[in-house]
Amino acid sequence: MDMKTRIAELTRALLGETWPEAQDLPAAEEIRGLLAVPPNPEMGDYAFPCFRLAKALRMAPPKIAQALAEKWSATEAARAEAVNGYLNFFLNRVNFARETLEAVGASAGRWGAGEDGVGKTVCLDYSSINIAKRFHIGHLSTTVIGNSLKRIYDYLGYRTVGINHLGDWGTQFGKMICAYKRWGDKETVEKGGVDEMTRLYVRFGVEAKKDPSLEDEGRAWFKKIEDGDEEALEIFRWFKDVTLKDAMRVYDILGVQFDSYAGESFYNDKMEPVIDELRAKGLLTQSEGAWVVDLTEDKMPPCLILKKDGATLYATRDLAAAKYRQDTYHFDKCLYVVAYQQDLHFRQVFRVLEKMGYPWAKDCVHVAFGMVSLGGEALSTRDGVIVYLDELLNQAIDKARAIIEEKSPNLENKDEIARQIGVGAVVYTTLSNNRIKDIDYPCTKEAYTDDDGTPRTKYTIDWEKALNFDGETGPYVQYTHARCSSLLRKAEALSFPAPDYSGLSDDEAQALLRLIGRFPDVIREAAEKYEPSMITRAVTDIAQAYNKFYYEHRILDGEPAEAAARVELTRATRDVIKAGLSLIGIDAPERM
Ligand code: ARG
């Protein structure tokens, strides 16, 4: 049992003992929720506000706090002091160290993991890239936030379903096939991948300006895909394979996985029943020839369901997808990790589901994140303000590799460790602030002329700072993990008696223990708020606290039983950092 729960239970028991007649006393669980961490450690490790009890006990909070403090026996887990209606707890340092380290040890590397979610399912829609477009930095946040949330929910015992809702539907694919038939060939596309497809698409635009009949041809090809024409489908599926093959390389580097790639086109045959249902429920109205769900009451523009020509829309597909996910996975929650710009779209879709009478509509959540910019400029594929993810990752990995060559030329397995550090720097940067905050990646710009002679600018992200082993960075946290690992390797060669935890009563050890002790709560809060950055913050704090402890105390020297306790604290730190990094999708090398 963790200390916070212990204190909550002791407090509950004490309340019952002191006021046996009282009704409506909060349960231990509720008391636990009320226990706050005072802003400054001199006020204790936890504080229990007695205000909530004033009514039940018909007594002023300071009096209640006073009575409880007098009865609290100092031999318990903590000493208690009454201050202005608060009961401040000061943990028994030696006890606290022992209990925390024993609990972390017993968790076998999964500190804070739990069964909170057993029997519950969370669907996560993330990354959700678009076919025939190169995977770029605009899809970095959704990919790493979604991946982290999936890991967090897994850790808490939920069943998770990771869904890459591919953008694989739209008239552009007809145009692309048309361009491919006219000017493309298999080999060039196989070799050039998504870039070649983009080139074809751009060429279509240029040529269609000269010869507008091409537009009809493109439309005809799209119609063929819709009608299930063999040739059209085959080319379309191949485009998809080529795009996914490119994307897979990025997912592999990042260590990101999905359980389903059911994208927009997957819902082609699943929308009709939804449209019928909308009509049967009287929700569809006609507006300028199109069919919409009116949302005036909700102060939103209408949700477009069918265009004038009968074509379905993004929202139609999302309605079908939500229903499919509920029918297939029976989710308790369905998260959509998508940029803030799509806020209205999701509010509309969720509201329509609610109007259809689905109670689970309230379990659909848009997990929005902020805008991404490059050196202060908004992303724009058209204007070339873009950085591709494979390039971005490779650059970070190359830089990491160069740093390794300089700092630890004899390291084994340099390539793999460079990958871990490079990815660590990228992921950490993306997950270091609240997700809703905009992220500006510092970059350098360089002018060049492309194959067609058009002047362009190449944007390259500057990873120098993010790779700093001493700053608040991924590599810094990884480095602390490697430092702990190295110390533990040394400790293994020595023999220690049973630990004496009074060796951990100093402020530095206690500060570190407090952070470790609270980590399970952080994971739960991160899950509740869909906020991986809370984990990033927590592992950084733990790394900093460990380094402070490390600089103030010689770990392996001194009285052996006390040294043994410091080794145990080092082991717990290593395990918790490793678990925490893994929750945000970062590897923890043992050496670097
Ligand atoms: N492909 C879309 C985009 O890149 C994101 C899809 C998000 N998921 C969804 N179910 N709408 O903007």
PDB file of C-alpha atoms in Angstrom, residues 368-545:
ATOM      1  CA  ALA A 368      -6.777  18.055 -29.280  1.00  0.00           C
ATOM      2  CA  PHE A 369      -3.278  19.413 -29.549  1.00  0.00           C
ATOM      3  CA  GLY A 370      -1.772  22.728 -30.594  1.00  0.00           C
ATOM      4  CA  MET A 371      -0.328  24.005 -33.818  1.00  0.00           C
ATOM      5  CA  VAL A 372       3.046  23.070 -35.126  1.00  0.00           C
ATOM      6  CA  SER A 373       5.279  25.657 -36.725  1.00  0.00           C
ATOM      7  CA  LEU A 374       8.796  25.708 -38.101  1.00  0.00           C
ATOM      8  CA  GLY A 375      10.996  28.575 -37.003  1.00  0.00           C
ATOM      9  CA  GLY A 376       7.887  30.657 -36.423  1.00  0.00           C
ATOM     10  CA  GLU A 377       6.275  29.852 -39.791  1.00  0.00           C
ATOM     11  CA  ALA A 378       3.008  27.950 -40.086  1.00  0.00           C
ATOM     12  CA  LEU A 379       3.291  24.612 -41.872  1.00  0.00           C
ATOM     13  CA  SER A 380       2.349  24.640 -45.517  1.00  0.00           C
ATOM     14  CA  THR A 381       3.052  21.773 -47.877  1.00  0.00           C
ATOM     15  CA  ARG A 382       2.253  24.034 -50.799  1.00  0.00           C
ATOM     16  CA  ASP A 383       4.781  26.696 -49.820  1.00  0.00           C
ATOM     17  CA  GLY A 384       7.330  24.114 -48.818  1.00  0.00           C
ATOM     18  CA  VAL A 385       7.223  25.037 -45.128  1.00  0.00           C
ATOM     19  CA  ILE A 386       7.490  21.415 -44.196  1.00  0.00           C
ATOM     20  CA  VAL A 387       9.822  18.844 -42.713  1.00  0.00           C
ATOM     21  CA  TYR A 388       9.364  15.180 -43.465  1.00  0.00           C
ATOM     22  CA  LEU A 389       9.344  12.786 -40.563  1.00  0.00           C
ATOM     23  CA  ASP A 390      11.823  10.281 -41.957  1.00  0.00           C
ATOM     24  CA  GLU A 391      14.317  13.094 -42.578  1.00  0.00           C
ATOM     25  CA  LEU A 392      13.658  14.644 -39.205  1.00  0.00           C
ATOM     26  CA  LEU A 393      14.234  11.378 -37.354  1.00  0.00           C
ATOM     27  CA  ASN A 394      17.301  10.504 -39.361  1.00  0.00           C
ATOM     28  CA  GLN A 395      18.831  13.898 -38.700  1.00  0.00           C
ATOM     29  CA  ALA A 396      18.255  13.590 -34.967  1.00  0.00           C
ATOM     30  CA  ILE A 397      19.710  10.077 -35.019  1.00  0.00           C
ATOM     31  CA  ASP A 398      22.758  11.212 -37.014  1.00  0.00           C
ATOM     32  CA  LYS A 399      23.405  14.031 -34.561  1.00  0.00           C
ATOM     33  CA  ALA A 400      23.057  11.620 -31.656  1.00  0.00           C
ATOM     34  CA  ARG A 401      25.495   9.316 -33.368  1.00  0.00           C
ATOM     35  CA  ALA A 402      28.024  12.135 -33.715  1.00  0.00           C
ATOM     36  CA  ILE A 403      27.678  12.974 -30.023  1.00  0.00           C
ATOM     37  CA  ILE A 404      28.256   9.344 -29.094  1.00  0.00           C
ATOM     38  CA  GLU A 405      31.370   9.204 -31.270  1.00  0.00           C
ATOM     39  CA  GLU A 406      32.678  12.196 -29.404  1.00  0.00           C
ATOM     40  CA  LYS A 407      31.680  11.261 -25.851  1.00  0.00           C
ATOM     41  CA  SER A 408      31.824   7.470 -25.780  1.00  0.00           C
ATOM     42  CA  PRO A 409      33.759   6.231 -28.802  1.00  0.00           C
ATOM     43  CA  ASN A 410      34.035   2.735 -27.308  1.00  0.00           C
ATOM     44  CA  LEU A 411      30.365   2.188 -26.760  1.00  0.00           C
ATOM     45  CA  GLU A 412      28.971  -1.047 -28.170  1.00  0.00           C
ATOM     46  CA  ASN A 413      25.914  -1.059 -30.368  1.00  0.00           C
ATOM     47  CA  LYS A 414      26.268   2.607 -31.308  1.00  0.00           C
ATOM     48  CA  ASP A 415      23.664   2.559 -34.061  1.00  0.00           C
ATOM     49  CA  GLU A 416      20.898   1.272 -31.856  1.00  0.00           C
ATOM     50  CA  ILE A 417      21.790   3.651 -29.040  1.00  0.00           C
ATOM     51  CA  ALA A 418      21.944   6.573 -31.459  1.00  0.00           C
ATOM     52  CA  ARG A 419      18.440   5.649 -32.595  1.00  0.00           C
ATOM     53  CA  GLN A 420      17.209   5.536 -29.004  1.00  0.00           C
ATOM     54  CA  ILE A 421      18.740   8.905 -28.165  1.00  0.00           C
ATOM     55  CA  GLY A 422      17.670  10.599 -31.397  1.00  0.00           C
ATOM     56  CA  VAL A 423      14.102   9.371 -31.038  1.00  0.00           C
ATOM     57  CA  GLY A 424      14.212  10.257 -27.351  1.00  0.00           C
ATOM     58  CA  ALA A 425      15.086  13.855 -28.207  1.00  0.00           C
ATOM     59  CA  VAL A 426      12.291  14.134 -30.765  1.00  0.00           C
ATOM     60  CA  VAL A 427       9.591  12.496 -28.674  1.00  0.00           C
ATOM     61  CA  TYR A 428      10.559  14.359 -25.516  1.00  0.00           C
ATOM     62  CA  THR A 429      10.392  17.712 -27.319  1.00  0.00           C
ATOM     63  CA  THR A 430       6.924  16.897 -28.588  1.00  0.00           C
ATOM     64  CA  LEU A 431       5.647  15.684 -25.227  1.00  0.00           C
ATOM     65  CA  SER A 432       7.283  18.224 -22.961  1.00  0.00           C
ATOM     66  CA  ASN A 433       4.438  20.729 -22.767  1.00  0.00           C
ATOM     67  CA  ASN A 434       0.685  20.527 -22.363  1.00  0.00           C
ATOM     68  CA  ARG A 435      -0.596  19.082 -25.573  1.00  0.00           C
ATOM     69  CA  ILE A 436      -2.779  22.072 -26.332  1.00  0.00           C
ATOM     70  CA  LYS A 437       0.221  24.391 -26.426  1.00  0.00           C
ATOM     71  CA  ASP A 438       1.564  25.236 -29.856  1.00  0.00           C
ATOM     72  CA  ILE A 439       5.000  23.856 -30.655  1.00  0.00           C
ATOM     73  CA  ASP A 440       7.552  25.772 -32.633  1.00  0.00           C
ATOM     74  CA  TYR A 441      10.485  23.648 -33.746  1.00  0.00           C
ATOM     75  CA  PRO A 442      13.638  25.735 -34.126  1.00  0.00           C
ATOM     76  CA  CYS A 443      15.074  25.283 -37.581  1.00  0.00           C
ATOM     77  CA  THR A 444      17.523  26.470 -40.157  1.00  0.00           C
ATOM     78  CA  LYS A 445      16.511  27.407 -43.672  1.00  0.00           C
ATOM     79  CA  GLU A 446      18.443  26.923 -46.824  1.00  0.00           C
ATOM     80  CA  ALA A 447      17.567  28.033 -50.345  1.00  0.00           C
ATOM     81  CA  TYR A 448      17.754  25.537 -53.202  1.00  0.00           C
ATOM     82  CA  THR A 449      16.261  24.960 -56.638  1.00  0.00           C
ATOM     83  CA  ASP A 450      14.194  21.850 -57.232  1.00  0.00           C
ATOM     84  CA  ASP A 451      14.245  19.564 -60.312  1.00  0.00           C
ATOM     85  CA  ASP A 452      11.876  21.872 -62.192  1.00  0.00           C
ATOM     86  CA  GLY A 453      14.054  24.892 -61.517  1.00  0.00           C
ATOM     87  CA  THR A 454      11.676  26.363 -58.952  1.00  0.00           C
ATOM     88  CA  PRO A 455      13.402  28.174 -56.098  1.00  0.00           C
ATOM     89  CA  ARG A 456      12.546  26.584 -52.767  1.00  0.00           C
ATOM     90  CA  THR A 457      13.563  26.639 -49.127  1.00  0.00           C
ATOM     91  CA  LYS A 458      14.655  23.600 -47.213  1.00  0.00           C
ATOM     92  CA  TYR A 459      13.726  23.561 -43.534  1.00  0.00           C
ATOM     93  CA  THR A 460      15.915  21.546 -41.221  1.00  0.00           C
ATOM     94  CA  ILE A 461      15.091  21.208 -37.563  1.00  0.00           C
ATOM     95  CA  ASP A 462      17.824  22.084 -35.201  1.00  0.00           C
ATOM     96  CA  TRP A 463      18.158  19.225 -32.706  1.00  0.00           C
ATOM     97  CA  GLU A 464      21.319  20.515 -31.073  1.00  0.00           C
ATOM     98  CA  LYS A 465      19.549  21.758 -27.959  1.00  0.00           C
ATOM     99  CA  ALA A 466      17.156  18.832 -27.668  1.00  0.00           C
ATOM    100  CA  LEU A 467      20.145  16.487 -27.629  1.00  0.00           C
ATOM    101  CA  ASN A 468      21.827  18.207 -24.729  1.00  0.00           C
ATOM    102  CA  PHE A 469      22.636  15.640 -22.039  1.00  0.00           C
ATOM    103  CA  ASP A 470      22.386  18.283 -19.308  1.00  0.00           C
ATOM    104  CA  GLY A 471      19.263  20.244 -20.142  1.00  0.00           C
ATOM    105  CA  GLU A 472      15.642  19.302 -19.686  1.00  0.00           C
ATOM    106  CA  THR A 473      15.741  16.872 -22.557  1.00  0.00           C
ATOM    107  CA  GLY A 474      15.037  13.255 -23.389  1.00  0.00           C
ATOM    108  CA  PRO A 475      18.750  12.403 -23.514  1.00  0.00           C
ATOM    109  CA  TYR A 476      19.211  13.945 -20.056  1.00  0.00           C
ATOM    110  CA  VAL A 477      16.624  11.593 -18.587  1.00  0.00           C
ATOM    111  CA  GLN A 478      18.075   8.687 -20.554  1.00  0.00           C
ATOM    112  CA  TYR A 479      21.524   9.622 -19.337  1.00  0.00           C
ATOM    113  CA  THR A 480      20.363   9.538 -15.730  1.00  0.00           C
ATOM    114  CA  HIS A 481      18.996   6.062 -16.367  1.00  0.00           C
ATOM    115  CA  ALA A 482      22.342   4.997 -17.819  1.00  0.00           C
ATOM    116  CA  ARG A 483      24.115   6.525 -14.807  1.00  0.00           C
ATOM    117  CA  CYS A 484      21.950   4.482 -12.426  1.00  0.00           C
ATOM    118  CA  SER A 485      22.526   1.364 -14.513  1.00  0.00           C
ATOM    119  CA  SER A 486      26.264   1.866 -14.404  1.00  0.00           C
ATOM    120  CA  LEU A 487      26.225   2.337 -10.631  1.00  0.00           C
ATOM    121  CA  LEU A 488      24.170  -0.797 -10.224  1.00  0.00           C
ATOM    122  CA  ARG A 489      26.652  -2.741 -12.335  1.00  0.00           C
ATOM    123  CA  LYS A 490      29.403  -1.586  -9.995  1.00  0.00           C
ATOM    124  CA  ALA A 491      27.318  -2.416  -6.933  1.00  0.00           C
ATOM    125  CA  GLU A 492      26.738  -5.908  -8.206  1.00  0.00           C
ATOM    126  CA  ALA A 493      30.442  -6.617  -7.922  1.00  0.00           C
ATOM    127  CA  LEU A 494      30.401  -5.636  -4.253  1.00  0.00           C
ATOM    128  CA  SER A 495      28.584  -7.300  -1.426  1.00  0.00           C
ATOM    129  CA  PHE A 496      26.287  -5.389   0.875  1.00  0.00           C
ATOM    130  CA  PRO A 497      24.478  -6.241   4.095  1.00  0.00           C
ATOM    131  CA  ALA A 498      20.734  -5.707   4.426  1.00  0.00           C
ATOM    132  CA  PRO A 499      19.924  -2.039   3.824  1.00  0.00           C
ATOM    133  CA  ASP A 500      19.611   0.384   6.680  1.00  0.00           C
ATOM    134  CA  TYR A 501      17.070   2.932   5.536  1.00  0.00           C
ATOM    135  CA  SER A 502      18.187   5.581   7.966  1.00  0.00           C
ATOM    136  CA  GLY A 503      20.816   6.109   5.287  1.00  0.00           C
ATOM    137  CA  LEU A 504      18.028   7.772   3.301  1.00  0.00           C
ATOM    138  CA  SER A 505      16.756  10.315   5.795  1.00  0.00           C
ATOM    139  CA  ASP A 506      18.540  13.252   4.165  1.00  0.00           C
ATOM    140  CA  ASP A 507      16.547  15.866   2.251  1.00  0.00           C
ATOM    141  CA  GLU A 508      17.806  14.841  -1.191  1.00  0.00           C
ATOM    142  CA  ALA A 509      16.885  11.182  -0.783  1.00  0.00           C
ATOM    143  CA  GLN A 510      13.529  12.135   0.688  1.00  0.00           C
ATOM    144  CA  ALA A 511      12.718  14.527  -2.136  1.00  0.00           C
ATOM    145  CA  LEU A 512      13.486  11.776  -4.643  1.00  0.00           C
ATOM    146  CA  LEU A 513      11.465   9.208  -2.693  1.00  0.00           C
ATOM    147  CA  ARG A 514       8.500  11.547  -2.604  1.00  0.00           C
ATOM    148  CA  LEU A 515       8.571  11.902  -6.378  1.00  0.00           C
ATOM    149  CA  ILE A 516       8.842   8.164  -6.833  1.00  0.00           C
ATOM    150  CA  GLY A 517       6.083   7.581  -4.307  1.00  0.00           C
ATOM    151  CA  ARG A 518       3.754   9.909  -6.177  1.00  0.00           C
ATOM    152  CA  PHE A 519       4.465   8.537  -9.615  1.00  0.00           C
ATOM    153  CA  PRO A 520       1.496   6.102  -9.620  1.00  0.00           C
ATOM    154  CA  ASP A 521      -0.842   9.046  -9.048  1.00  0.00           C
ATOM    155  CA  VAL A 522       0.790  10.956 -11.894  1.00  0.00           C
ATOM    156  CA  ILE A 523       0.093   8.101 -14.298  1.00  0.00           C
ATOM    157  CA  ARG A 524      -3.573   8.110 -13.347  1.00  0.00           C
ATOM    158  CA  GLU A 525      -3.865  11.844 -13.682  1.00  0.00           C
ATOM    159  CA  ALA A 526      -2.155  11.703 -17.078  1.00  0.00           C
ATOM    160  CA  ALA A 527      -4.691   9.081 -18.179  1.00  0.00           C
ATOM    161  CA  GLU A 528      -7.598  11.100 -16.861  1.00  0.00           C
ATOM    162  CA  LYS A 529      -6.465  14.293 -18.560  1.00  0.00           C
ATOM    163  CA  TYR A 530      -5.077  12.609 -21.683  1.00  0.00           C
ATOM    164  CA  GLU A 531      -1.872  14.413 -20.914  1.00  0.00           C
ATOM    165  CA  PRO A 532       1.379  12.480 -21.524  1.00  0.00           C
ATOM    166  CA  SER A 533       3.374  15.620 -20.689  1.00  0.00           C
ATOM    167  CA  MET A 534       2.631  14.939 -17.014  1.00  0.00           C
ATOM    168  CA  ILE A 535       4.708  11.782 -17.311  1.00  0.00           C
ATOM    169  CA  THR A 536       7.455  13.673 -19.128  1.00  0.00           C
ATOM    170  CA  ARG A 537       7.473  16.176 -16.260  1.00  0.00           C
ATOM    171  CA  ALA A 538       7.536  13.445 -13.627  1.00  0.00           C
ATOM    172  CA  VAL A 539      10.453  11.505 -15.131  1.00  0.00           C
ATOM    173  CA  THR A 540      12.383  14.739 -15.550  1.00  0.00           C
ATOM    174  CA  ASP A 541      11.781  15.680 -11.918  1.00  0.00           C
ATOM    175  CA  ILE A 542      12.873  12.226 -10.814  1.00  0.00           C
ATOM    176  CA  ALA A 543      16.028  12.432 -12.930  1.00  0.00           C
ATOM    177  CA  GLN A 544      16.849  15.866 -11.528  1.00  0.00           C
ATOM    178  CA  ALA A 545      16.205  14.760  -7.962  1.00  0.00           C
TER     179      ALA A 545
END
